[in-house]
PDB file of C-alpha atoms in Angstrom:
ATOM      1  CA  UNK A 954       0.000   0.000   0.000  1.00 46.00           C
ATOM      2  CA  UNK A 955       0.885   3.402  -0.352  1.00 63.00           C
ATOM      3  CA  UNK A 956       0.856   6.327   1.615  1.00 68.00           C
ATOM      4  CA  UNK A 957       0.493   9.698  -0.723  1.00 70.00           C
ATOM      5  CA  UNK A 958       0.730  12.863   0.463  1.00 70.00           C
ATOM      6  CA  UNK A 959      -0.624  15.706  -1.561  1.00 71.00           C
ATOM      7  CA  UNK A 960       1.635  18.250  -0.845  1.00 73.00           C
ATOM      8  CA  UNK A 961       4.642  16.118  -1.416  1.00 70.00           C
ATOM      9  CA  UNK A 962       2.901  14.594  -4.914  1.00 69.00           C
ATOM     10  CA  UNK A 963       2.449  18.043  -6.589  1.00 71.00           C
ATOM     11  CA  UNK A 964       6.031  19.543  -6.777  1.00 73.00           C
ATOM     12  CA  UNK A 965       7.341  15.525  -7.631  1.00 67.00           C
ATOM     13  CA  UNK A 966       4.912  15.863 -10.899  1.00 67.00           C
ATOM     14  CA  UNK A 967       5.620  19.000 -12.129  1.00 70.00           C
ATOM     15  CA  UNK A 968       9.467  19.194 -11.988  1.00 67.00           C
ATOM     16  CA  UNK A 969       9.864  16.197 -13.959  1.00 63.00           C
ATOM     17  CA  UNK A 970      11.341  16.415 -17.858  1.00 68.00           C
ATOM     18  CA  UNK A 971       8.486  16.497 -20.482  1.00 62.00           C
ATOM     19  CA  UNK A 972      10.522  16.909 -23.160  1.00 66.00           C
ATOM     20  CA  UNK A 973      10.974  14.516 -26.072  1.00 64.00           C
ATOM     21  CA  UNK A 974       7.271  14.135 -26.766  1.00 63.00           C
ATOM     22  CA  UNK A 975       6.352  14.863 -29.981  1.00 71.00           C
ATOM     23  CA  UNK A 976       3.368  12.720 -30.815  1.00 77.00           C
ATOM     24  CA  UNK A 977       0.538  11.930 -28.526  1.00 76.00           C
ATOM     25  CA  UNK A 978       1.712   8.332 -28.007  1.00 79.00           C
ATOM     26  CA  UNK A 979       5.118   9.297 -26.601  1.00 78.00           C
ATOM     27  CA  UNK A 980       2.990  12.176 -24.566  1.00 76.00           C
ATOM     28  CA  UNK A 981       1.832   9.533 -22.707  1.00 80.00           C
ATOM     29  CA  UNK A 982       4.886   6.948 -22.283  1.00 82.00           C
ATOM     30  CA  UNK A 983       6.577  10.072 -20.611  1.00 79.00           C
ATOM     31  CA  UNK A 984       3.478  11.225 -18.294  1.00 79.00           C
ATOM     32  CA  UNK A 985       3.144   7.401 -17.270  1.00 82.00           C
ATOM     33  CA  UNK A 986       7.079   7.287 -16.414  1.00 82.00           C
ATOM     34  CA  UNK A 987       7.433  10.473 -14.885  1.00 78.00           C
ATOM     35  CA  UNK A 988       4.322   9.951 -12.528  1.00 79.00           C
ATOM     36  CA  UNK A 989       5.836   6.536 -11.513  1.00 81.00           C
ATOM     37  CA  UNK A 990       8.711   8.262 -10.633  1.00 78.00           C
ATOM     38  CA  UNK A 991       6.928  10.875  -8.529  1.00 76.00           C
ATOM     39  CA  UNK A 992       4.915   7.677  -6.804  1.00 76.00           C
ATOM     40  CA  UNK A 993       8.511   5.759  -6.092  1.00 76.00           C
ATOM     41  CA  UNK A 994      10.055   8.975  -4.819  1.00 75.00           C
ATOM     42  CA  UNK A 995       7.407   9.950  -2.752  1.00 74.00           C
ATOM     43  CA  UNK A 996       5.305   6.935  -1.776  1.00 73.00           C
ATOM     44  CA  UNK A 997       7.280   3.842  -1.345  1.00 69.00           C
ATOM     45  CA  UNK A 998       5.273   0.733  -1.251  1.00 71.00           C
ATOM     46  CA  UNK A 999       5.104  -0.678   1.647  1.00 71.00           C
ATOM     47  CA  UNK A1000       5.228  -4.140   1.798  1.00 73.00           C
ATOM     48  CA  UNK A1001       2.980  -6.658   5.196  1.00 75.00           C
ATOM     49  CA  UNK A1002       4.668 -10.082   5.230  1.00 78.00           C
ATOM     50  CA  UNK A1003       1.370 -12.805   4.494  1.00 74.00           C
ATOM     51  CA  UNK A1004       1.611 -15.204   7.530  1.00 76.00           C
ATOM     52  CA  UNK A1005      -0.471 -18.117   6.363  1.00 74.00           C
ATOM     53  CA  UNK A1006      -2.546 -19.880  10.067  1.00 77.00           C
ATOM     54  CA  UNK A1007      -2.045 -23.767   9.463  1.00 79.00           C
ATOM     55  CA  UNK A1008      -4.927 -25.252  10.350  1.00 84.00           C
ATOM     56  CA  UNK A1009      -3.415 -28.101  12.694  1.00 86.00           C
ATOM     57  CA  UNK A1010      -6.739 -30.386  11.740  1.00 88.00           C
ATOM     58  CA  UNK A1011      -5.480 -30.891   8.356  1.00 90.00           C
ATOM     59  CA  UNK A1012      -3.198 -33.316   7.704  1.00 91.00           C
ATOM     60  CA  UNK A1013      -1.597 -36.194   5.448  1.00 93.00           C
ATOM     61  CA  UNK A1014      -4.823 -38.369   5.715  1.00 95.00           C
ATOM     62  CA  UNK A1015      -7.095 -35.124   4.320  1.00 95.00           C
ATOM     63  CA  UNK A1016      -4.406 -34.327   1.676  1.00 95.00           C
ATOM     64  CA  UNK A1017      -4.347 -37.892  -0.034  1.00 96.00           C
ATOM     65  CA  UNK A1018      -8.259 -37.579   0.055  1.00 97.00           C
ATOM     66  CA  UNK A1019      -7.908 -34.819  -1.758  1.00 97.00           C
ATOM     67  CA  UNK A1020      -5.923 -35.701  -4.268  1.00 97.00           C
ATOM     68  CA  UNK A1021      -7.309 -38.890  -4.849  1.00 96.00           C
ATOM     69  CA  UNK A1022     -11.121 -36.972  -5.314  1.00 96.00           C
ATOM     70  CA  UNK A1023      -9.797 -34.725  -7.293  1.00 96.00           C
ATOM     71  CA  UNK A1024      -7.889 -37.129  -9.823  1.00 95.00           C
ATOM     72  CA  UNK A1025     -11.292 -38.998  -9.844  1.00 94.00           C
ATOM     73  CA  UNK A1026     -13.075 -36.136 -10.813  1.00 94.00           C
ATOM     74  CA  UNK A1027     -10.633 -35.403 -13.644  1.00 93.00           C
ATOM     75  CA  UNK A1028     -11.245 -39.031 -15.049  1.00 92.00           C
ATOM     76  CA  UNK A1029     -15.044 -38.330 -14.686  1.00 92.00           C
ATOM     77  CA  UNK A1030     -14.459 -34.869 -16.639  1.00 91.00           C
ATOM     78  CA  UNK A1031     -12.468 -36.810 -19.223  1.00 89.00           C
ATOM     79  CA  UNK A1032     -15.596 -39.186 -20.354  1.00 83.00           C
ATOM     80  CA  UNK A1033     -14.374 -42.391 -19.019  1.00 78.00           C
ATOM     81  CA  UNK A1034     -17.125 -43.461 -17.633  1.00 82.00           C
ATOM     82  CA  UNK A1035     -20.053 -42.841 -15.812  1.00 89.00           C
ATOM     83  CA  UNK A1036     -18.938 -45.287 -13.239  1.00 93.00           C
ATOM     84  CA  UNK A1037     -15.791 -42.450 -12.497  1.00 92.00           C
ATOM     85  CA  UNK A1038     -18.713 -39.841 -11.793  1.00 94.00           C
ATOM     86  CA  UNK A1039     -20.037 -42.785  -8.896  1.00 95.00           C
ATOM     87  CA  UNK A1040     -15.857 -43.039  -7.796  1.00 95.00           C
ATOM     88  CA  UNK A1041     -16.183 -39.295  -7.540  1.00 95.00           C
ATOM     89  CA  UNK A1042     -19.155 -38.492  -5.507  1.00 96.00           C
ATOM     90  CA  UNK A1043     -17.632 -41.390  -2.963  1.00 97.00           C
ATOM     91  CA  UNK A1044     -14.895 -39.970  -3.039  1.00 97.00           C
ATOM     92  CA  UNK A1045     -15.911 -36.415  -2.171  1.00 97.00           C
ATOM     93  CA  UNK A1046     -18.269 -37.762   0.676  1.00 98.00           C
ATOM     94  CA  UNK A1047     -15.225 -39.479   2.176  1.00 97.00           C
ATOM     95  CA  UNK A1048     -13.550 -36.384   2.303  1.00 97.00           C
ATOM     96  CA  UNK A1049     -16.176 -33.928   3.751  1.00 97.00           C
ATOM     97  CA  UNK A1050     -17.395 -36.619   6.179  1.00 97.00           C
ATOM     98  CA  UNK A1051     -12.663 -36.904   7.303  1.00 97.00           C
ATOM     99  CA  UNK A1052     -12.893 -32.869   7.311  1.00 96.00           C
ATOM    100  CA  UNK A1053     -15.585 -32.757   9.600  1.00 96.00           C
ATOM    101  CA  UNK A1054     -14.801 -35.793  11.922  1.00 96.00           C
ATOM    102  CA  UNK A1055     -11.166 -34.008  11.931  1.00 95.00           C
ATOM    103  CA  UNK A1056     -12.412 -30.655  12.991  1.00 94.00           C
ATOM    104  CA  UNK A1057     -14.882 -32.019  15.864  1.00 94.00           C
ATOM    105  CA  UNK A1058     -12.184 -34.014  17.302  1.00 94.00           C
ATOM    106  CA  UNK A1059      -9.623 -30.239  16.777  1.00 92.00           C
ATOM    107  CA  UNK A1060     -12.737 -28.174  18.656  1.00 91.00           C
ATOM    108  CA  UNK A1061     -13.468 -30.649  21.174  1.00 92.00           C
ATOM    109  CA  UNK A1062     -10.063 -30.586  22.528  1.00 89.00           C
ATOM    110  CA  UNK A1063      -9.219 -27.085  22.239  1.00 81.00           C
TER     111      UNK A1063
END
């Protein structure tokens, strides 16, 4: 994020070079590089590290569900079968019915 001050902004646009611009095209190539200029001089970006929260009720067990439901649903997708869309809909009740036995058991405890 950025935070712009006006007062700071103004003089940062208007002393900049405008000069080599002789068609409209190269008019704006130079007011689109001088106001990032302006921006980086005057508003740094300021960067917030992302701290992902693990969730400590998923684990290996949930993760090979997953990826097994999911590569069944890609077979289903492919037209292999009807009998993959059956695999698939097991499949995905298996692993909603492990995510929520998982995350009683996490809540129960806490």
């Amino acid at each position: 994020y950025r935070l712009i001050k006006k007062e700071n902004m103004e003089p940062a646009v208007q002393y900049q070079s405008w000069a080599n611009s002789m068609t409209v095209g190269g008019m704006i190539d130079v007011f689109h590089t001088n106001c990032s200029k302006a921006l980086n001089n005057v508003a740094q970006i300021k960067t917030k590290p992302f701290i992902e929260k693990q969730n400590s009720w998923f684990d290996e067990e949930i993760k090979r569900a997953i990826i097994s439901r999911d590569g069944c649903y890609k077979k289903a997708l492919s037209g292999l079968g009807i009998i993959w869309w059956r695999i698939y809909r097991e499949k995905r009740n298996e692993v909603v019915t492990l995510l929520r036995s998982k995350k009683q058991i996490y809540y129960e405890n806490l």
